[in-house]
Amino acid sequence: MLNQLLHPTKYYSPDKGSGSGLFGLVPKSELDPIMKANALVKAAREAGVEGIIDCGVGVCSNEFGQPVVPKAICDVIETLSVEQIRGTYIPGTGYEPFLDSARTLLFGKQKNNVNSVQANGGTHALRIIADTLKAMPKFDPKYSELKIAMPNPTWGNHKLIFQDFEQQSYPYLDSRGFRVDIVALTRAIQNLEAGTAIILHPSCPNPASYPLSEVQWDMVLTQISERQKSGDIVLPIFDSAYQGFGRGLEEDAYPIRKAAELGLEFFVAESYSKKFALYRHRVGAVHFCSTESESRTNLMSQIGTTVIRPTVSSLSIAGADIAHRAMTDHDTMFQIENYLETKRNDFKIRREYLAEALDMPGLINGEGMFALIPGIGQEGQEWLWTECNIMTIYNPWIDPSGANNDAIRVCLDALNHENIGNFTNALQQVRAL
């Protein structure tokens, strides 16, 4: 029974519509690997399995595996009054004081050409963008048959969120998996078909973990600027989920601010789940940057009317108010910066440990809470779970030559001084199989 419980194929039915299994309505080929991993870990814990190392879920945790919330955020939450909680609906596009603070944090001095709507977290922000792009041809025919280009590898949920569009991938990592192949990347952007929205990770790219340098961002964004100036629709969508976890809040905003400085037209999906640890409060935003103010205003109105109203009806005030209060208080932001610096140092220490233990020096060049570890295939990922109670996410990528490369994605914050030795020993064993 326990072996069946731990086996990854236990929890889905291979046939769509069969109705059996926890994911009976989803075929194996379409199952979100993170959903599957979460279900497996939950079931194993309920069955009393001990010693689980859950590197599949992206949550900041302490050494006991408990979610970490900065004390500064807890202090802000305690300041909420009954009157604030008791209030009525907020406007359809969200809580404007929060949105103004969010624009300042993300865009700095470049915020004047930006309009925003609130979202229930980063995933919802991406969903709003997807639904907006789907509706745009009704108002402007040039957006008909828009395609979505995403890096290879990218976060698995991108494919689900943008499933109504023709999807393409562009090369990101080289064949070794420890650095960005900037030559292949810029060549791909140059060759993008007009009528393409391109997903970009401004910092801590999930799952690749290897970021572009500022010089490389300048190259990429200048290319896109030239495409837009020539009349091509090449529309960036920045997925900003980990601002502050890479190099700092200001440093991680560089590509977004540079894009605004160049006069690009683009979207940003922003999340506060990670940087402020507001996981359960579901705080996010969609920003649209354009030098045409009328275009921005009309688009935000359409989003409120045709996207937000018929889906979530109205947005939440509590989480947005917490984030706004934090962003407008100097002492709170100082404490949050210290929290983020601590997390960055923790991630660096764990990368260095893994790099030495696995003889993979390239790992130290990554940033953020995730690490992509090459060379472990799906069978190895399943072995880690069934034999060692270690949950990772199988995350292969295709390099610029077209070759498939095996890898697993690991959340570094699931590792601590108690379990990291067992983790690296298990990885050494699976690589030797």
Short mmCIF file of C-alpha atoms in Angstrom, two decimals:
data_model
loop_
_atom_site.label_atom_id
_atom_site.label_comp_id
_atom_site.label_asym_id
_atom_site.label_seq_id
_atom_site.Cartn_x
_atom_site.Cartn_y
_atom_site.Cartn_z
CA MET A 1 0.00 0.00 0.00
CA LEU A 2 2.74 2.47 0.95
CA ASN A 3 4.69 1.75 -2.24
CA GLN A 4 1.53 2.37 -4.29
CA LEU A 5 0.90 5.57 -2.38
CA LEU A 6 4.36 6.86 -3.12
CA HIS A 7 4.39 5.96 -6.79
CA PRO A 8 3.84 9.06 -8.98
CA THR A 9 1.42 7.32 -11.38
CA LYS A 10 -1.06 6.49 -8.63
CA TYR A 11 -2.86 9.80 -8.72
CA TYR A 12 -4.03 10.28 -12.26
CA SER A 13 -6.04 8.37 -14.78
CA PRO A 14 -4.39 8.06 -18.21
CA ASP A 15 -7.70 8.48 -20.01
CA LYS A 16 -9.49 11.82 -20.19
CA GLY A 17 -12.99 11.61 -18.85
CA SER A 18 -12.59 8.21 -17.18
CA GLY A 19 -13.50 9.75 -13.84
CA SER A 20 -11.10 7.54 -11.89
CA GLY A 21 -8.15 8.76 -9.85
CA LEU A 22 -7.57 12.13 -8.25
CA PHE A 23 -7.04 13.76 -11.66
CA GLY A 24 -9.49 11.63 -13.61
CA LEU A 25 -10.49 14.45 -15.95
CA VAL A 26 -6.93 15.28 -16.97
CA PRO A 27 -4.85 13.03 -19.24
CA LYS A 28 -1.32 12.19 -18.13
CA SER A 29 0.26 14.25 -20.91
CA GLU A 30 -1.58 17.41 -19.80
CA LEU A 31 -1.26 17.09 -16.01
CA ASP A 32 0.46 20.05 -14.35
CA PRO A 33 3.56 18.49 -12.72
CA ILE A 34 3.36 20.88 -9.75
CA MET A 35 -0.26 19.92 -9.05
CA LYS A 36 0.72 16.27 -9.25
CA ALA A 37 3.71 16.80 -6.95
CA ASN A 38 1.61 18.69 -4.39
CA ALA A 39 -1.00 15.92 -4.38
CA LEU A 40 1.63 13.22 -3.92
CA VAL A 41 3.31 15.01 -1.03
CA LYS A 42 -0.02 15.76 0.65
CA ALA A 43 -1.16 12.14 0.37
CA ALA A 44 2.16 10.80 1.65
CA ARG A 45 2.10 13.10 4.68
CA GLU A 46 -1.48 12.11 5.45
CA ALA A 47 -0.33 8.49 5.31
CA GLY A 48 2.33 9.22 7.95
CA VAL A 49 5.41 9.12 5.72
CA GLU A 50 8.31 10.86 7.50
CA GLY A 51 11.47 12.51 6.25
CA ILE A 52 9.89 14.09 3.15
CA ILE A 53 11.96 16.78 1.44
CA ASP A 54 9.54 18.76 -0.70
CA CYS A 55 11.60 20.68 -3.25
CA GLY A 56 8.64 20.94 -5.61
CA VAL A 57 6.70 23.78 -4.02
CA GLY A 58 8.07 27.33 -4.30
CA VAL A 59 7.60 28.67 -0.79
CA CYS A 60 10.09 30.40 1.50
CA SER A 61 10.45 28.18 4.56
CA ASN A 62 12.41 28.00 7.80
CA GLU A 63 14.52 25.04 8.97
CA PHE A 64 11.35 23.30 10.17
CA GLY A 65 9.66 23.54 6.79
CA GLN A 66 7.23 26.22 7.95
CA PRO A 67 6.39 29.19 5.67
CA VAL A 68 8.31 32.35 6.55
CA VAL A 69 6.60 35.75 6.72
CA PRO A 70 8.76 38.82 7.42
CA LYS A 71 8.02 40.33 10.83
CA ALA A 72 7.53 43.70 9.14
CA ILE A 73 4.61 42.27 7.14
CA CYS A 74 3.12 40.68 10.29
CA ASP A 75 3.32 44.09 11.99
CA VAL A 76 1.49 45.72 9.08
CA ILE A 77 -1.26 43.09 9.20
CA GLU A 78 -1.84 43.86 12.88
CA THR A 79 -2.54 47.51 12.02
CA LEU A 80 -5.63 46.68 9.92
CA SER A 81 -8.77 48.02 11.56
CA VAL A 82 -12.31 46.69 11.66
CA GLU A 83 -13.43 49.70 9.61
CA GLN A 84 -11.05 48.78 6.79
CA ILE A 85 -12.14 45.15 6.78
CA ARG A 86 -15.83 46.11 6.92
CA GLY A 87 -15.75 48.32 3.82
CA THR A 88 -17.64 47.74 0.58
CA TYR A 89 -16.37 46.85 -2.90
CA ILE A 90 -13.32 48.55 -4.38
CA PRO A 91 -13.27 49.84 -7.98
CA GLY A 92 -13.27 47.26 -10.77
CA THR A 93 -9.61 47.86 -11.61
CA GLY A 94 -8.48 47.56 -7.99
CA TYR A 95 -7.25 49.60 -5.04
CA GLU A 96 -5.55 52.61 -6.59
CA PRO A 97 -3.25 53.50 -3.63
CA PHE A 98 -1.78 49.99 -3.88
CA LEU A 99 -1.44 50.22 -7.66
CA ASP A 100 0.36 53.56 -7.41
CA SER A 101 2.80 52.14 -4.85
CA ALA A 102 3.32 49.05 -7.00
CA ARG A 103 4.17 51.17 -10.03
CA THR A 104 6.71 53.10 -7.98
CA LEU A 105 8.37 49.93 -6.65
CA LEU A 106 8.59 48.29 -10.07
CA PHE A 107 9.05 51.21 -12.49
CA GLY A 108 10.63 53.92 -10.34
CA LYS A 109 10.94 57.17 -12.30
CA GLN A 110 9.58 55.42 -15.41
CA LYS A 111 6.08 54.93 -13.95
CA ASN A 112 4.37 57.87 -15.71
CA ASN A 113 3.61 55.90 -18.87
CA VAL A 114 2.07 53.00 -16.96
CA ASN A 115 -1.55 52.10 -16.12
CA SER A 116 -2.40 49.19 -13.85
CA VAL A 117 -5.11 46.87 -12.63
CA GLN A 118 -5.05 44.73 -9.53
CA ALA A 119 -4.92 40.92 -9.66
CA ASN A 120 -5.37 38.06 -7.22
CA GLY A 121 -1.70 37.10 -7.34
CA GLY A 122 0.78 36.63 -10.16
CA THR A 123 -0.95 33.70 -11.84
CA HIS A 124 -4.19 35.66 -12.01
CA ALA A 125 -2.23 38.61 -13.43
CA LEU A 126 -0.99 36.38 -16.26
CA ARG A 127 -4.54 35.09 -16.78
CA ILE A 128 -5.80 38.68 -17.07
CA ILE A 129 -3.15 39.37 -19.71
CA ALA A 130 -4.08 36.20 -21.61
CA ASP A 131 -7.79 37.08 -21.57
CA THR A 132 -7.00 40.65 -22.59
CA LEU A 133 -4.91 39.52 -25.56
CA LYS A 134 -7.70 37.15 -26.55
CA ALA A 135 -10.22 40.02 -26.53
CA MET A 136 -7.99 42.62 -28.24
CA PRO A 137 -8.80 41.61 -31.86
CA LYS A 138 -12.37 42.82 -31.25
CA PHE A 139 -10.99 46.33 -30.83
CA ASP A 140 -7.93 46.15 -33.08
CA PRO A 141 -7.74 43.57 -35.92
CA LYS A 142 -3.93 43.70 -36.01
CA TYR A 143 -3.92 41.56 -32.87
CA SER A 144 -5.74 38.70 -34.60
CA GLU A 145 -4.01 35.31 -34.51
CA LEU A 146 -1.50 36.53 -31.93
CA LYS A 147 1.13 33.91 -31.03
CA ILE A 148 2.87 33.40 -27.67
CA ALA A 149 6.62 32.77 -27.50
CA MET A 150 8.07 31.52 -24.22
CA PRO A 151 11.60 30.59 -23.19
CA ASN A 152 12.70 26.98 -23.12
CA PRO A 153 12.58 26.08 -20.28
CA THR A 154 9.86 28.12 -18.63
CA TRP A 155 7.37 27.79 -15.78
CA GLY A 156 4.97 24.98 -16.66
CA ASN A 157 1.85 27.03 -15.91
CA HIS A 158 2.65 29.42 -18.76
CA LYS A 159 1.54 26.75 -21.23
CA LEU A 160 -1.79 26.30 -19.44
CA ILE A 161 -2.49 30.01 -18.99
CA PHE A 162 -1.86 30.78 -22.68
CA GLN A 163 -3.36 27.57 -24.05
CA ASP A 164 -5.80 29.46 -26.30
CA PHE A 165 -2.91 30.78 -28.40
CA GLU A 166 -0.49 29.17 -30.80
CA GLN A 167 2.59 28.61 -28.66
CA GLN A 168 6.21 28.76 -29.69
CA SER A 169 9.40 28.44 -27.68
CA TYR A 170 12.68 30.27 -28.03
CA PRO A 171 16.09 29.02 -26.86
CA TYR A 172 17.37 30.26 -23.53
CA LEU A 173 19.94 27.92 -21.98
CA ASP A 174 22.91 26.39 -23.73
CA SER A 175 23.48 22.62 -23.93
CA ARG A 176 25.19 22.41 -20.52
CA GLY A 177 22.39 24.25 -18.74
CA PHE A 178 24.50 26.65 -16.67
CA ARG A 179 24.25 29.87 -18.69
CA VAL A 180 22.09 31.81 -21.11
CA ASP A 181 22.91 31.32 -24.78
CA ILE A 182 22.61 35.00 -25.65
CA VAL A 183 23.56 34.48 -29.31
CA ALA A 184 20.74 31.99 -29.85
CA LEU A 185 18.34 34.11 -27.82
CA THR A 186 18.91 37.34 -29.76
CA ARG A 187 18.80 35.46 -33.06
CA ALA A 188 15.43 34.00 -32.06
CA ILE A 189 14.03 37.42 -31.17
CA GLN A 190 15.20 38.79 -34.50
CA ASN A 191 13.38 35.96 -36.26
CA LEU A 192 10.12 36.17 -34.29
CA GLU A 193 7.10 36.47 -36.53
CA ALA A 194 5.27 39.78 -36.34
CA GLY A 195 2.17 39.24 -34.23
CA THR A 196 3.94 37.56 -31.32
CA ALA A 197 3.81 38.22 -27.60
CA ILE A 198 7.03 37.12 -25.90
CA ILE A 199 7.23 36.04 -22.25
CA LEU A 200 10.32 37.33 -20.45
CA HIS A 201 11.59 36.66 -16.92
CA PRO A 202 13.02 39.95 -15.58
CA SER A 203 14.82 38.22 -12.67
CA CYS A 204 15.24 34.77 -11.12
CA PRO A 205 13.92 32.96 -14.22
CA ASN A 206 11.85 29.96 -13.15
CA PRO A 207 13.00 27.24 -13.64
CA ALA A 208 16.19 28.13 -15.51
CA SER A 209 17.55 30.30 -12.63
CA TYR A 210 20.25 31.85 -14.85
CA PRO A 211 19.49 35.54 -15.51
CA LEU A 212 20.48 37.94 -18.24
CA SER A 213 23.06 40.58 -17.32
CA GLU A 214 22.18 44.26 -17.73
CA VAL A 215 24.27 44.38 -20.92
CA GLN A 216 22.40 41.37 -22.29
CA TRP A 217 19.06 42.95 -21.37
CA ASP A 218 20.08 46.08 -23.25
CA MET A 219 20.74 43.96 -26.33
CA VAL A 220 17.43 42.09 -26.11
CA LEU A 221 15.27 45.14 -25.36
CA THR A 222 16.92 47.25 -28.05
CA GLN A 223 16.12 44.50 -30.55
CA ILE A 224 12.47 44.47 -29.48
CA SER A 225 12.38 48.28 -29.59
CA GLU A 226 13.61 48.23 -33.17
CA ARG A 227 10.97 45.66 -34.10
CA GLN A 228 8.21 47.76 -32.56
CA LYS A 229 9.43 50.97 -34.21
CA SER A 230 9.34 49.22 -37.58
CA GLY A 231 5.66 48.46 -37.01
CA ASP A 232 5.97 44.80 -35.99
CA ILE A 233 3.84 43.54 -33.13
CA VAL A 234 6.41 41.99 -30.82
CA LEU A 235 4.85 42.48 -27.43
CA PRO A 236 6.83 41.65 -24.26
CA ILE A 237 5.08 40.13 -21.25
CA PHE A 238 7.33 40.35 -18.18
CA ASP A 239 6.51 37.73 -15.55
CA SER A 240 7.79 39.43 -12.39
CA ALA A 241 7.25 36.97 -9.55
CA TYR A 242 10.58 37.13 -7.70
CA GLN A 243 11.65 40.78 -7.54
CA GLY A 244 14.21 41.12 -4.74
CA PHE A 245 15.31 37.49 -4.71
CA GLY A 246 17.94 37.94 -7.44
CA ARG A 247 20.12 40.96 -6.71
CA GLY A 248 17.78 43.39 -4.91
CA LEU A 249 14.46 45.17 -5.41
CA GLU A 250 16.02 47.97 -7.45
CA GLU A 251 18.45 45.79 -9.40
CA ASP A 252 15.80 43.20 -10.32
CA ALA A 253 13.59 45.92 -11.79
CA TYR A 254 16.29 46.93 -14.29
CA PRO A 255 14.87 45.22 -17.44
CA ILE A 256 11.37 46.57 -16.82
CA ARG A 257 12.61 50.11 -16.26
CA LYS A 258 14.90 49.84 -19.29
CA ALA A 259 11.99 48.71 -21.46
CA ALA A 260 9.97 51.72 -20.29
CA GLU A 261 12.94 54.04 -20.89
CA LEU A 262 13.19 52.76 -24.47
CA GLY A 263 9.52 53.54 -25.02
CA LEU A 264 8.44 49.93 -25.50
CA GLU A 265 4.81 48.86 -25.30
CA PHE A 266 4.55 45.90 -22.92
CA PHE A 267 2.74 44.12 -20.09
CA VAL A 268 4.02 43.14 -16.65
CA ALA A 269 2.41 40.47 -14.45
CA GLU A 270 3.51 41.17 -10.88
CA SER A 271 3.19 39.04 -7.73
CA TYR A 272 3.62 39.84 -4.04
CA SER A 273 3.40 36.22 -2.91
CA LYS A 274 7.17 35.79 -2.74
CA LYS A 275 8.74 39.21 -2.12
CA PHE A 276 6.29 40.15 0.67
CA ALA A 277 5.30 36.54 1.56
CA LEU A 278 1.63 37.40 0.99
CA TYR A 279 0.85 33.90 -0.28
CA ARG A 280 -2.66 33.57 1.14
CA HIS A 281 -3.61 37.20 0.58
CA ARG A 282 -3.34 36.83 -3.23
CA VAL A 283 -1.84 40.18 -4.17
CA GLY A 284 -0.70 41.00 -7.69
CA ALA A 285 -1.02 43.52 -10.48
CA VAL A 286 -1.05 43.88 -14.25
CA HIS A 287 0.85 46.87 -15.61
CA PHE A 288 0.60 48.11 -19.17
CA CYS A 289 3.32 50.47 -20.36
CA SER A 290 2.83 52.61 -23.46
CA THR A 291 3.70 56.15 -24.50
CA GLU A 292 0.11 56.53 -25.77
CA SER A 293 -1.98 57.57 -22.76
CA GLU A 294 -5.32 57.11 -24.53
CA SER A 295 -4.35 53.55 -25.46
CA ARG A 296 -3.48 52.78 -21.84
CA THR A 297 -6.70 54.25 -20.47
CA ASN A 298 -8.90 52.44 -22.98
CA LEU A 299 -7.16 49.14 -22.39
CA MET A 300 -7.50 49.34 -18.59
CA SER A 301 -11.19 50.14 -18.97
CA GLN A 302 -11.67 47.13 -21.24
CA ILE A 303 -9.83 44.88 -18.78
CA GLY A 304 -12.09 46.00 -15.93
CA THR A 305 -15.26 45.56 -18.00
CA THR A 306 -14.58 42.47 -20.13
CA VAL A 307 -12.04 40.50 -18.08
CA ILE A 308 -12.28 41.20 -14.34
CA ARG A 309 -16.01 41.91 -13.99
CA PRO A 310 -17.28 38.64 -15.57
CA THR A 311 -14.68 36.47 -13.78
CA VAL A 312 -13.88 37.56 -10.20
CA SER A 313 -16.44 40.42 -10.18
CA SER A 314 -14.46 42.44 -7.62
CA LEU A 315 -10.95 42.32 -6.21
CA SER A 316 -9.75 41.98 -2.61
CA ILE A 317 -8.82 45.02 -0.52
CA ALA A 318 -7.04 43.42 2.47
CA GLY A 319 -3.92 42.09 0.76
CA ALA A 320 -3.61 45.15 -1.46
CA ASP A 321 -3.88 47.41 1.59
CA ILE A 322 -1.18 45.42 3.41
CA ALA A 323 1.17 45.72 0.43
CA HIS A 324 0.42 49.43 0.04
CA ARG A 325 1.10 50.16 3.71
CA ALA A 326 4.36 48.23 3.54
CA MET A 327 5.56 50.01 0.39
CA THR A 328 4.80 53.48 1.76
CA ASP A 329 6.51 53.02 5.13
CA HIS A 330 10.29 53.54 5.11
CA ASP A 331 11.00 51.37 8.17
CA THR A 332 8.89 48.50 6.87
CA MET A 333 10.63 48.54 3.49
CA PHE A 334 14.01 48.65 5.22
CA GLN A 335 13.09 45.47 7.11
CA ILE A 336 11.78 43.81 3.96
CA GLU A 337 15.03 44.64 2.16
CA ASN A 338 16.91 42.98 5.04
CA TYR A 339 14.65 39.94 4.81
CA LEU A 340 15.25 39.66 1.06
CA GLU A 341 19.00 40.06 1.52
CA THR A 342 18.94 37.23 4.07
CA LYS A 343 17.07 35.00 1.63
CA ARG A 344 19.51 35.84 -1.18
CA ASN A 345 22.43 34.87 1.04
CA ASP A 346 20.69 31.64 2.03
CA PHE A 347 20.14 30.74 -1.62
CA LYS A 348 23.79 31.51 -2.41
CA ILE A 349 25.06 29.27 0.40
CA ARG A 350 22.89 26.39 -0.74
CA ARG A 351 23.95 26.80 -4.36
CA GLU A 352 27.59 26.74 -3.33
CA TYR A 353 27.01 23.58 -1.27
CA LEU A 354 25.26 21.82 -4.15
CA ALA A 355 27.85 23.01 -6.68
CA GLU A 356 30.67 21.45 -4.65
CA ALA A 357 28.84 18.29 -3.59
CA LEU A 358 27.61 17.54 -7.13
CA ASP A 359 30.74 18.82 -8.89
CA MET A 360 28.65 21.32 -10.83
CA PRO A 361 30.44 24.68 -10.42
CA GLY A 362 28.07 26.33 -12.88
CA LEU A 363 25.25 26.12 -10.32
CA ILE A 364 26.67 29.09 -8.42
CA ASN A 365 25.85 31.41 -11.33
CA GLY A 366 22.11 31.03 -10.79
CA GLU A 367 19.88 33.31 -8.74
CA GLY A 368 16.58 33.05 -6.92
CA MET A 369 14.86 30.32 -4.97
CA PHE A 370 15.00 27.66 -7.71
CA ALA A 371 17.89 25.68 -9.13
CA LEU A 372 17.79 23.67 -12.35
CA ILE A 373 19.98 20.59 -11.96
CA PRO A 374 20.89 19.03 -15.33
CA GLY A 375 21.46 15.36 -16.03
CA ILE A 376 18.58 13.77 -14.11
CA GLY A 377 15.77 12.33 -16.19
CA GLN A 378 12.16 11.51 -15.38
CA GLU A 379 13.04 8.04 -14.10
CA GLY A 380 15.60 9.60 -11.79
CA GLN A 381 13.06 12.15 -10.57
CA GLU A 382 10.60 9.36 -9.81
CA TRP A 383 13.35 7.32 -8.08
CA LEU A 384 14.14 10.25 -5.79
CA TRP A 385 10.52 10.30 -4.71
CA THR A 386 9.77 6.58 -4.42
CA GLU A 387 13.09 5.60 -2.81
CA CYS A 388 14.18 8.75 -0.93
CA ASN A 389 10.97 10.72 -0.26
CA ILE A 390 12.48 13.68 -2.15
CA MET A 391 10.04 15.59 -4.36
CA THR A 392 11.48 17.52 -7.28
CA ILE A 393 9.97 18.60 -10.60
CA TYR A 394 11.15 17.02 -13.83
CA ASN A 395 11.93 20.00 -16.05
CA PRO A 396 13.76 19.18 -19.31
CA TRP A 397 14.73 21.80 -21.85
CA ILE A 398 15.59 21.96 -25.55
CA ASP A 399 18.89 23.69 -26.30
CA PRO A 400 19.62 25.83 -29.39
CA SER A 401 20.78 22.77 -31.35
CA GLY A 402 17.37 21.15 -30.86
CA ALA A 403 18.65 18.49 -28.45
CA ASN A 404 16.54 17.43 -25.46
CA ASN A 405 18.26 17.79 -22.08
CA ASP A 406 17.13 16.20 -18.82
CA ALA A 407 16.92 18.25 -15.64
CA ILE A 408 15.03 18.57 -12.38
CA ARG A 409 13.87 21.79 -10.74
CA VAL A 410 14.56 22.22 -7.03
CA CYS A 411 13.29 24.81 -4.55
CA LEU A 412 16.38 25.71 -2.54
CA ASP A 413 14.41 26.86 0.49
CA ALA A 414 13.27 23.29 1.12
CA LEU A 415 16.90 22.49 1.97
CA ASN A 416 18.46 23.17 5.38
CA HIS A 417 21.40 22.01 7.48
CA GLU A 418 19.36 18.98 8.64
CA ASN A 419 18.47 17.55 5.24
CA ILE A 420 20.84 18.96 2.61
CA GLY A 421 23.39 16.16 3.19
CA ASN A 422 20.75 13.48 2.57
CA PHE A 423 19.55 15.42 -0.45
CA THR A 424 22.96 15.62 -2.12
CA ASN A 425 23.72 11.97 -1.30
CA ALA A 426 20.47 10.95 -3.01
CA LEU A 427 21.32 13.05 -6.08
CA GLN A 428 24.77 11.49 -6.27
CA GLN A 429 23.17 8.04 -6.18
CA VAL A 430 20.60 8.79 -8.85
CA ARG A 431 23.26 10.24 -11.14
CA ALA A 432 25.24 7.01 -10.77
CA LEU A 433 22.30 4.76 -11.72
#
